[in-house]
Tab-separated table of C-alpha atoms and ligand atoms in Angstrom:
chain	number	residue	atom	x	y	z
A	1	MET	CA	-5.754	-46.608	-50.977
A	2	ALA	CA	-7.651	-49.639	-49.661
A	3	PRO	CA	-10.302	-48.877	-47.024
A	4	GLU	CA	-9.213	-49.461	-43.435
A	5	THR	CA	-11.334	-52.585	-43.035
A	6	GLN	CA	-9.431	-54.300	-45.871
A	7	THR	CA	-6.146	-54.192	-43.995
A	8	ALA	CA	-7.103	-54.026	-40.320
A	9	PRO	CA	-6.895	-57.317	-38.416
A	10	TYR	CA	-10.436	-56.842	-37.080
A	11	ALA	CA	-13.668	-55.752	-38.701
A	12	LEU	CA	-14.334	-52.144	-37.698
A	13	THR	CA	-17.697	-50.575	-37.048
A	14	PRO	CA	-18.479	-47.911	-39.669
A	15	GLU	CA	-18.553	-44.407	-38.246
A	16	PRO	CA	-21.375	-42.077	-39.272
A	17	ARG	CA	-19.912	-38.828	-40.591
A	18	GLY	CA	-21.053	-35.483	-41.984
A	19	GLU	CA	-24.719	-35.304	-42.891
A	20	ASP	CA	-25.367	-38.838	-41.601
A	21	ARG	CA	-23.963	-37.906	-38.236
A	22	ALA	CA	-26.070	-34.756	-38.086
A	23	TYR	CA	-29.189	-36.740	-39.036
A	24	LEU	CA	-28.525	-39.341	-36.336
A	25	GLU	CA	-27.868	-36.650	-33.731
A	26	PHE	CA	-31.221	-35.159	-34.690
A	27	THR	CA	-32.986	-38.511	-34.125
A	28	LEU	CA	-31.199	-38.822	-30.768
A	29	GLY	CA	-32.414	-35.316	-29.881
A	30	LEU	CA	-35.993	-36.306	-30.783
A	31	LYS	CA	-35.736	-39.377	-28.588
A	32	GLN	CA	-34.330	-37.392	-25.680
A	33	HIS	CA	-37.142	-34.853	-26.035
A	34	TRP	CA	-39.646	-37.732	-26.020
A	35	ALA	CA	-38.119	-39.254	-22.854
A	36	ARG	CA	-37.374	-36.089	-20.891
A	37	ARG	CA	-40.181	-33.721	-21.908
A	38	LEU	CA	-43.101	-35.614	-23.434
A	39	TYR	CA	-43.123	-38.474	-20.928
A	40	PRO	CA	-43.280	-36.272	-17.771
A	41	ARG	CA	-45.904	-34.077	-19.439
A	42	LEU	CA	-48.053	-37.112	-20.214
A	43	ARG	CA	-47.725	-38.252	-16.624
A	44	GLU	CA	-48.758	-34.811	-15.414
A	45	ARG	CA	-51.907	-34.957	-17.571
A	46	TYR	CA	-52.649	-38.469	-16.315
A	47	GLU	CA	-52.309	-37.440	-12.668
A	48	GLY	CA	-54.409	-34.336	-13.366
A	49	LEU	CA	-57.187	-36.484	-14.800
A	50	LEU	CA	-57.126	-38.811	-11.794
A	51	ALA	CA	-57.170	-35.887	-9.360
A	52	THR	CA	-60.154	-34.281	-11.109
A	53	ALA	CA	-62.046	-37.578	-11.059
A	54	ARG	CA	-60.911	-38.188	-7.432
A	55	ARG	CA	-59.615	-41.605	-8.411
A	56	PRO	CA	-56.639	-43.309	-6.731
A	57	GLU	CA	-53.583	-44.102	-8.859
A	58	PRO	CA	-53.979	-47.560	-10.447
A	59	SER	CA	-51.298	-50.071	-9.543
A	60	THR	CA	-51.551	-52.196	-12.682
A	61	ALA	CA	-50.844	-51.584	-16.362
A	62	GLU	CA	-54.295	-52.999	-17.208
A	63	ALA	CA	-56.082	-50.419	-15.051
A	64	ALA	CA	-53.866	-47.483	-16.055
A	65	GLY	CA	-53.942	-48.234	-19.807
A	66	PRO	CA	-57.445	-46.977	-20.719
A	67	ILE	CA	-56.866	-43.762	-18.758
A	68	VAL	CA	-53.573	-43.039	-20.526
A	69	GLU	CA	-55.073	-43.926	-23.909
A	70	SER	CA	-57.907	-41.459	-23.340
A	71	LEU	CA	-55.411	-38.569	-23.245
A	72	PRO	CA	-55.107	-36.701	-26.565
A	73	GLU	CA	-51.342	-36.326	-25.992
A	74	TYR	CA	-50.846	-40.077	-25.937
A	75	SER	CA	-51.094	-40.652	-29.698
A	76	PHE	CA	-48.434	-37.992	-30.341
A	77	PHE	CA	-46.277	-39.564	-27.635
A	78	GLY	CA	-46.557	-42.939	-29.400
A	79	TRP	CA	-45.793	-41.399	-32.787
A	80	MET	CA	-42.714	-39.739	-31.326
A	81	GLU	CA	-41.539	-43.046	-29.971
A	82	ARG	CA	-41.888	-45.069	-33.152
A	83	ASN	CA	-40.881	-42.711	-35.913
A	84	PRO	CA	-37.471	-41.466	-34.737
A	85	GLN	CA	-36.672	-45.152	-34.154
A	86	LYS	CA	-37.526	-45.918	-37.800
A	87	MET	CA	-35.572	-42.865	-38.988
A	88	MET	CA	-32.567	-44.061	-36.991
A	89	TRP	CA	-32.558	-47.595	-38.463
A	90	ARG	CA	-32.982	-46.381	-42.028
A	91	ARG	CA	-30.076	-43.957	-41.729
A	92	LEU	CA	-27.852	-46.527	-40.026
A	93	GLU	CA	-28.593	-49.007	-42.808
A	94	LYS	CA	-27.427	-46.368	-45.290
A	95	VAL	CA	-24.246	-45.686	-43.290
A	96	VAL	CA	-23.329	-49.378	-43.131
A	97	ARG	CA	-24.303	-50.072	-46.760
A	98	GLU	CA	-22.097	-47.219	-47.974
A	99	SER	CA	-19.125	-48.272	-45.859
A	100	ALA	CA	-17.060	-50.279	-48.356
A	101	GLY	CA	-15.977	-53.701	-47.162
A	102	ALA	CA	-17.313	-53.399	-43.614
A	103	ALA	CA	-19.820	-56.249	-43.783
A	104	GLU	CA	-17.427	-58.557	-45.676
A	105	ALA	CA	-14.678	-57.949	-43.107
A	106	LEU	CA	-16.784	-59.717	-40.478
A	107	ASP	CA	-16.345	-62.951	-42.448
A	108	ARG	CA	-12.567	-62.785	-42.358
A	109	PRO	CA	-10.990	-64.801	-39.551
A	110	VAL	CA	-9.109	-62.901	-36.887
A	111	GLU	CA	-5.402	-63.715	-36.895
A	112	ARG	CA	-4.147	-65.540	-33.787
A	113	PRO	CA	-7.376	-65.076	-31.773
A	114	LEU	CA	-7.430	-65.271	-27.979
A	115	GLY	CA	-10.959	-66.683	-28.009
A	116	ARG	CA	-13.050	-68.735	-30.443
A	117	LEU	CA	-15.937	-68.288	-32.839
A	118	GLU	CA	-18.210	-71.307	-33.416
A	119	LEU	CA	-20.884	-70.816	-36.072
A	120	ASP	CA	-23.607	-73.341	-36.838
A	121	PRO	CA	-25.157	-72.619	-40.233
A	122	ASP	CA	-27.654	-75.466	-39.673
A	123	LEU	CA	-29.022	-74.081	-36.401
A	124	GLU	CA	-32.790	-73.828	-36.724
A	125	LEU	CA	-34.011	-70.337	-35.848
A	126	PRO	CA	-37.355	-70.233	-33.973
A	127	ARG	CA	-40.317	-68.642	-35.757
A	128	TYR	CA	-40.795	-66.035	-33.040
A	129	TYR	CA	-37.306	-64.866	-33.918
A	130	THR	CA	-37.483	-64.711	-37.702
A	131	GLU	CA	-41.060	-63.532	-38.152
A	132	GLY	CA	-40.893	-60.273	-36.236
A	133	GLU	CA	-38.529	-57.358	-36.593
A	134	PHE	CA	-37.553	-56.675	-32.997
A	135	HIS	CA	-37.143	-53.009	-32.078
A	136	ILE	CA	-38.485	-52.312	-35.624
A	137	GLN	CA	-34.997	-53.058	-36.963
A	138	PRO	CA	-35.433	-54.072	-40.619
A	139	GLY	CA	-34.252	-57.670	-41.106
A	140	GLY	CA	-33.820	-58.187	-37.361
A	141	VAL	CA	-30.361	-58.737	-35.908
A	142	TRP	CA	-29.709	-61.997	-37.697
A	143	SER	CA	-30.255	-61.785	-41.469
A	144	GLY	CA	-26.926	-60.292	-42.618
A	145	ASN	CA	-23.580	-58.952	-41.401
A	146	GLU	CA	-24.814	-55.393	-41.974
A	147	ASN	CA	-27.576	-55.962	-39.397
A	148	ALA	CA	-25.043	-56.595	-36.630
A	149	PHE	CA	-23.325	-53.245	-37.237
A	150	VAL	CA	-26.662	-51.452	-37.555
A	151	TYR	CA	-27.757	-52.967	-34.251
A	152	GLU	CA	-24.483	-52.069	-32.531
A	153	LEU	CA	-24.673	-48.442	-33.680
A	154	GLY	CA	-28.397	-48.197	-32.952
A	155	ALA	CA	-28.042	-49.542	-29.390
A	156	LYS	CA	-26.344	-46.303	-28.374
A	157	ILE	CA	-29.143	-44.119	-29.692
A	158	VAL	CA	-31.832	-46.446	-28.273
A	159	MET	CA	-30.231	-45.957	-24.850
A	160	LEU	CA	-30.608	-42.201	-25.439
A	161	GLY	CA	-26.845	-41.726	-25.650
A	162	GLU	CA	-26.492	-42.663	-21.989
A	163	ASN	CA	-24.863	-46.059	-22.396
A	164	ASP	CA	-22.158	-45.317	-24.970
A	165	GLU	CA	-19.510	-46.880	-22.740
A	166	TYR	CA	-21.845	-49.752	-21.788
A	167	LEU	CA	-22.021	-48.542	-18.193
A	168	PHE	CA	-25.061	-50.541	-17.163
A	169	HIS	CA	-23.567	-53.810	-18.370
A	170	ARG	CA	-20.538	-53.150	-16.169
A	171	LEU	CA	-22.753	-52.124	-13.244
A	172	PHE	CA	-24.663	-55.384	-13.535
A	173	VAL	CA	-21.450	-57.399	-13.202
A	174	GLU	CA	-19.926	-55.159	-10.535
A	175	THR	CA	-22.973	-54.759	-8.277
A	176	ALA	CA	-25.240	-57.765	-8.895
A	177	ILE	CA	-22.822	-60.670	-9.333
A	178	PRO	CA	-21.350	-61.942	-6.049
A	179	LYS	CA	-17.542	-62.165	-6.059
A	180	ARG	CA	-16.859	-65.895	-6.254
A	181	GLU	CA	-14.363	-68.164	-8.004
A	182	TYR	CA	-16.370	-68.874	-11.143
A	183	ARG	CA	-14.645	-71.409	-13.377
A	184	ALA	CA	-17.034	-71.147	-16.309
A	185	ILE	CA	-19.525	-68.376	-17.120
A	186	LEU	CA	-22.224	-68.553	-19.800
A	187	ASP	CA	-23.880	-65.406	-21.190
A	188	LEU	CA	-27.138	-66.411	-22.887
A	189	ALA	CA	-28.242	-64.325	-25.879
A	190	CYS	CA	-25.036	-62.309	-25.804
A	191	GLY	CA	-25.809	-60.207	-28.909
A	192	PHE	CA	-22.672	-58.477	-30.167
A	193	GLY	CA	-20.934	-59.224	-26.866
A	194	LYS	CA	-21.369	-56.026	-24.871
A	195	SER	CA	-23.018	-57.969	-22.033
A	196	THR	CA	-20.299	-60.667	-22.104
A	197	ARG	CA	-17.125	-58.574	-22.056
A	198	PRO	CA	-17.433	-57.199	-18.473
A	199	PHE	CA	-17.367	-60.772	-17.123
A	200	VAL	CA	-13.836	-61.183	-18.495
A	201	ASP	CA	-12.705	-58.026	-16.670
A	202	ALA	CA	-14.359	-59.011	-13.375
A	203	PHE	CA	-13.405	-62.704	-13.444
A	204	PRO	CA	-10.193	-62.976	-15.489
A	205	ARG	CA	-9.560	-66.593	-14.462
A	206	ALA	CA	-12.969	-67.831	-15.624
A	207	GLU	CA	-13.699	-69.343	-19.014
A	208	VAL	CA	-16.287	-66.986	-20.501
A	209	VAL	CA	-18.726	-68.146	-23.193
A	210	GLY	CA	-21.394	-66.128	-25.020
A	211	ILE	CA	-24.114	-67.784	-27.104
A	212	ASP	CA	-26.682	-66.302	-29.452
A	213	LEU	CA	-28.916	-67.361	-32.355
A	214	SER	CA	-27.521	-64.690	-34.649
A	215	GLY	CA	-24.395	-65.576	-36.630
A	216	PRO	CA	-23.735	-61.927	-37.622
A	217	ASN	CA	-24.021	-60.803	-33.981
A	218	LEU	CA	-21.533	-63.464	-32.921
A	219	LYS	CA	-19.067	-62.554	-35.661
A	220	LEU	CA	-19.169	-58.933	-34.521
A	221	ALA	CA	-18.906	-60.013	-30.866
A	222	HIS	CA	-15.825	-62.057	-31.718
A	223	HIS	CA	-14.116	-59.267	-33.691
A	224	GLN	CA	-14.820	-56.716	-30.954
A	225	ALA	CA	-13.648	-58.989	-28.123
A	226	GLU	CA	-10.420	-59.756	-29.994
A	227	ARG	CA	-9.851	-56.089	-30.794
A	228	LEU	CA	-10.215	-55.327	-27.071
A	229	GLY	CA	-7.983	-58.246	-26.053
A	230	LYS	CA	-10.692	-60.255	-24.251
A	231	ARG	CA	-10.647	-64.050	-24.360
A	232	ILE	CA	-14.217	-65.229	-25.009
A	233	THR	CA	-15.748	-68.166	-26.873
A	234	PHE	CA	-18.755	-67.081	-28.938
A	235	SER	CA	-20.965	-69.920	-30.081
A	236	GLN	CA	-24.140	-70.061	-32.167
A	237	ARG	CA	-26.691	-71.928	-30.054
A	238	ASN	CA	-30.262	-71.698	-28.865
A	239	ALA	CA	-30.481	-70.718	-25.181
A	240	GLU	CA	-33.501	-73.012	-24.785
A	241	ALA	CA	-31.435	-76.105	-25.657
A	242	THR	CA	-27.745	-75.259	-25.709
A	243	GLY	CA	-26.296	-78.728	-26.205
A	244	TYR	CA	-23.724	-78.227	-23.401
A	245	GLN	CA	-23.373	-80.996	-20.831
A	246	ASP	CA	-25.149	-80.928	-17.458
A	247	GLY	CA	-23.265	-78.926	-14.827
A	248	SER	CA	-20.894	-77.192	-17.273
A	249	PHE	CA	-21.074	-73.696	-15.697
A	250	ASP	CA	-21.003	-71.936	-12.304
A	251	LEU	CA	-22.741	-68.802	-13.523
A	252	VAL	CA	-25.446	-68.527	-16.192
A	253	THR	CA	-26.401	-64.980	-17.036
A	254	ALA	CA	-28.535	-63.084	-19.567
A	255	THR	CA	-29.035	-59.369	-20.180
A	256	MET	CA	-32.108	-57.955	-21.941
A	257	PHE	CA	-33.085	-61.395	-23.166
A	258	ILE	CA	-36.187	-62.825	-21.511
A	259	HIS	CA	-38.460	-59.907	-22.487
A	260	GLU	CA	-37.820	-60.840	-26.137
A	261	ILE	CA	-38.996	-64.452	-26.059
A	262	PRO	CA	-42.405	-66.112	-25.610
A	263	MET	CA	-43.362	-67.384	-22.158
A	264	PRO	CA	-42.872	-71.118	-22.878
A	265	SER	CA	-39.356	-70.191	-24.017
A	266	VAL	CA	-38.672	-68.223	-20.800
A	267	ARG	CA	-39.598	-71.318	-18.812
A	268	ARG	CA	-37.362	-73.535	-20.996
A	269	VAL	CA	-34.434	-71.088	-20.708
A	270	ILE	CA	-34.698	-71.124	-16.891
A	271	GLU	CA	-34.894	-74.941	-16.890
A	272	GLU	CA	-31.904	-75.099	-19.223
A	273	ALA	CA	-29.934	-72.747	-16.943
A	274	TYR	CA	-30.719	-75.053	-14.015
A	275	ARG	CA	-29.451	-78.067	-15.979
A	276	LEU	CA	-26.273	-76.263	-17.051
A	277	LEU	CA	-25.329	-75.081	-13.560
A	278	ARG	CA	-23.234	-77.063	-11.128
A	279	SER	CA	-24.601	-77.440	-7.628
A	280	GLY	CA	-24.009	-74.089	-5.875
A	281	GLY	CA	-24.045	-72.249	-9.208
A	282	LEU	CA	-25.850	-68.952	-9.823
A	283	LEU	CA	-28.440	-67.747	-12.331
A	284	ALA	CA	-28.368	-63.959	-12.791
A	285	PHE	CA	-30.521	-62.138	-15.343
A	286	LEU	CA	-30.798	-58.397	-15.974
A	287	ASP	CA	-34.105	-57.474	-17.576
A	288	PHE	CA	-37.312	-55.485	-17.118
A	289	HIS	CA	-40.333	-56.083	-14.911
A	290	ARG	CA	-43.475	-54.496	-13.559
A	291	THR	CA	-42.993	-52.025	-10.735
A	292	GLY	CA	-46.489	-51.653	-9.266
A	293	ASP	CA	-46.762	-48.111	-10.661
A	294	GLY	CA	-49.654	-48.552	-13.099
A	295	PHE	CA	-48.715	-45.615	-15.361
A	296	ARG	CA	-45.103	-46.650	-15.650
A	297	ASP	CA	-45.962	-50.302	-16.193
A	298	PHE	CA	-48.538	-49.523	-18.875
A	299	MET	CA	-46.066	-47.274	-20.684
A	300	MET	CA	-43.557	-50.130	-20.730
A	301	VAL	CA	-46.036	-52.784	-21.848
A	302	ALA	CA	-47.251	-50.433	-24.577
A	303	HIS	CA	-43.632	-49.673	-25.475
A	304	GLY	CA	-43.405	-53.389	-26.305
A	305	ALA	CA	-46.270	-52.968	-28.783
A	306	ARG	CA	-44.965	-49.697	-30.233
A	307	ASN	CA	-41.405	-50.995	-30.571
A	308	ASN	CA	-42.169	-54.537	-31.830
A	309	GLU	CA	-41.309	-56.414	-28.658
A	310	PRO	CA	-44.427	-58.575	-28.571
A	311	TYR	CA	-43.565	-60.636	-25.489
A	312	MET	CA	-43.038	-57.720	-23.115
A	313	PRO	CA	-46.678	-57.830	-21.842
A	314	HIS	CA	-46.329	-61.550	-21.112
A	315	LEU	CA	-43.170	-60.982	-19.091
A	316	PHE	CA	-44.906	-58.253	-17.111
A	317	ARG	CA	-47.635	-60.739	-16.148
A	318	THR	CA	-45.233	-63.590	-15.340
A	319	ASP	CA	-43.855	-64.532	-11.951
A	320	VAL	CA	-40.230	-65.054	-13.014
A	321	VAL	CA	-39.093	-65.780	-9.462
A	322	GLY	CA	-41.827	-68.438	-9.277
A	323	LEU	CA	-40.573	-69.981	-12.544
A	324	CYS	CA	-37.069	-70.205	-11.026
A	325	ARG	CA	-38.455	-71.984	-7.963
A	326	GLU	CA	-40.463	-74.376	-10.141
A	327	ALA	CA	-37.289	-75.213	-12.080
A	328	GLY	CA	-35.632	-76.250	-8.803
A	329	PHE	CA	-33.694	-73.110	-7.859
A	330	SER	CA	-33.536	-71.862	-4.281
A	331	ALA	CA	-33.100	-68.336	-2.866
A	332	ALA	CA	-34.757	-66.901	-5.985
A	333	GLU	CA	-35.178	-63.129	-5.799
A	334	MET	CA	-35.868	-60.071	-7.926
A	335	LEU	CA	-34.323	-56.698	-7.098
A	336	PRO	CA	-34.596	-53.322	-8.815
A	337	PHE	CA	-31.564	-51.978	-10.620
A	338	ASP	CA	-30.566	-48.369	-11.322
A	339	GLU	CA	-28.650	-48.171	-14.577
A	340	ARG	CA	-27.359	-44.617	-13.897
A	341	GLY	CA	-24.726	-45.529	-11.307
A	342	ALA	CA	-26.050	-47.335	-8.232
A	343	GLY	CA	-26.647	-50.641	-10.019
A	344	LEU	CA	-28.392	-53.200	-7.817
A	345	ILE	CA	-30.797	-51.552	-5.355
A	346	ALA	CA	-30.415	-53.821	-2.366
A	347	ASP	CA	-33.319	-52.319	-0.339
A	348	GLY	CA	-35.701	-53.165	-3.181
A	349	VAL	CA	-37.230	-49.672	-3.488
A	350	TRP	CA	-37.645	-48.234	-6.982
A	351	PRO	CA	-36.291	-44.683	-7.240
A	352	LYS	CA	-38.878	-42.063	-8.262
A	353	ARG	CA	-37.846	-40.619	-11.602
A	354	PRO	CA	-39.702	-38.125	-13.776
A	355	GLU	CA	-38.226	-39.144	-17.161
A	356	TRP	CA	-38.910	-42.214	-19.295
A	357	HIS	CA	-36.594	-45.074	-18.326
A	358	PHE	CA	-36.565	-48.837	-18.372
A	359	PRO	CA	-37.739	-50.631	-15.190
A	360	TRP	CA	-34.591	-52.703	-14.748
A	361	VAL	CA	-34.535	-55.716	-12.452
A	362	VAL	CA	-31.990	-58.333	-11.491
A	363	VAL	CA	-33.258	-61.906	-11.100
A	364	ARG	CA	-30.966	-64.142	-9.067
A	365	ALA	CA	-31.341	-67.756	-8.014
A	366	GLU	CA	-29.058	-70.462	-6.597
A	367	ARG	CA	-28.762	-74.001	-7.953
B	401	SAM	C1	-31.785	-57.283	-26.818
B	401	SAM	S1	-30.577	-58.405	-27.360
B	401	SAM	C2	-29.526	-58.498	-25.940
B	401	SAM	C3	-28.099	-58.771	-26.304
B	401	SAM	C4	-27.083	-58.696	-25.180
B	401	SAM	N1	-27.372	-59.603	-24.100
B	401	SAM	C5	-26.938	-57.280	-24.660
B	401	SAM	O1	-27.253	-57.017	-23.506
B	401	SAM	O2	-26.516	-56.415	-25.434
B	401	SAM	C6	-31.402	-59.974	-27.386
B	401	SAM	C7	-30.567	-61.064	-28.054
B	401	SAM	O3	-31.246	-62.315	-27.878
B	401	SAM	C8	-30.899	-63.147	-28.956
B	401	SAM	N2	-31.829	-64.304	-28.908
B	401	SAM	C9	-33.178	-64.301	-29.060
B	401	SAM	N3	-33.679	-65.534	-28.854
B	401	SAM	C10	-32.608	-66.343	-28.543
B	401	SAM	C11	-32.480	-67.722	-28.201
B	401	SAM	N4	-33.540	-68.520	-28.122
B	401	SAM	N5	-31.247	-68.212	-27.961
B	401	SAM	C12	-30.150	-67.409	-28.036
B	401	SAM	N6	-30.209	-66.093	-28.354
B	401	SAM	C13	-31.428	-65.564	-28.600
B	401	SAM	C14	-30.992	-62.212	-30.138
B	401	SAM	O4	-30.303	-62.685	-31.276
B	401	SAM	C15	-30.354	-60.921	-29.554
B	401	SAM	O5	-28.987	-60.882	-29.825
């Protein structure tokens, strides 16, 4: 009998089974232990050290860093962050490689699609993109169809099993995007489309477009959107220079994008968003930022180094709201975001949380 992906109308994500599943659950367990046990314990040691030395808590990553690094537990903490991540990717590569026909199925056109897939094999990929392996994923998210599936499967484990239904992407749309009549929405760096799909549900009359540099990501995004009955155009373009006409969109959004690109690129992306928006249009990004809690901010900046996200420290030093103003936007603001259920935190106060978690923020600005 032919494998399911040979006959199904859409490419299907391989499902880890048996020993592979057990192995991946083990790596998830290691990651959860790291986030829920090792992180609070490290913080306890850090606070203990400060109390003994009668020093106030530093408010910057730069000041907190040397103190954290002086703790013997820190090197084990770092090891426990990096190695389960590597174990996870290797096993997912095996799962996808051994899943007959899965990668090839992404190249087959979807019959009678609702949306569109536009690939540009001549698109030049920036060096920052091809020379590093983001999140330590071998081959990045762009070098083959397999990588898109590996990334999709890995994203669930990276989010510690707490975003399997893509809750925080929905919360972003439901709590941080004002309810307006958007005619055209652009999701920059849409990956495999999990950040794009909620816009179709929330704004069914809008034309929704997702762009990304990665052809494999876009193919998977297209297959998944079609499978779920969502009309989206996925197009291979660089968010720094999209090629769309001035004033083509009323909402330009990006999720988990600007921490992955160098600072000159962040500036160009914001300028490009300004150019693409009609007057009265909205920029809305969901990403990470410093919180003013030195320990937490250092752990995030250092997470960038440990997890091959080299531009994270730059983002933590950058005034993103200021960049929006410089590009011409008004009413630029940055608000904390709670990915567990509240979404946008309108009073601007970060919740105190003992476990490791990302310092989410929403950046919004009006054209
Ligand atoms: C962490 S992923 C986020 C994907 C998606 N927004 C989500 O929330 O799942 C970052 C994405 O940025 C894309 N990317 C990086 N640089 C880009 C650029 N200059 N233009 C378009 N996409 C880019 C990568 O291919 C990757 O899919």
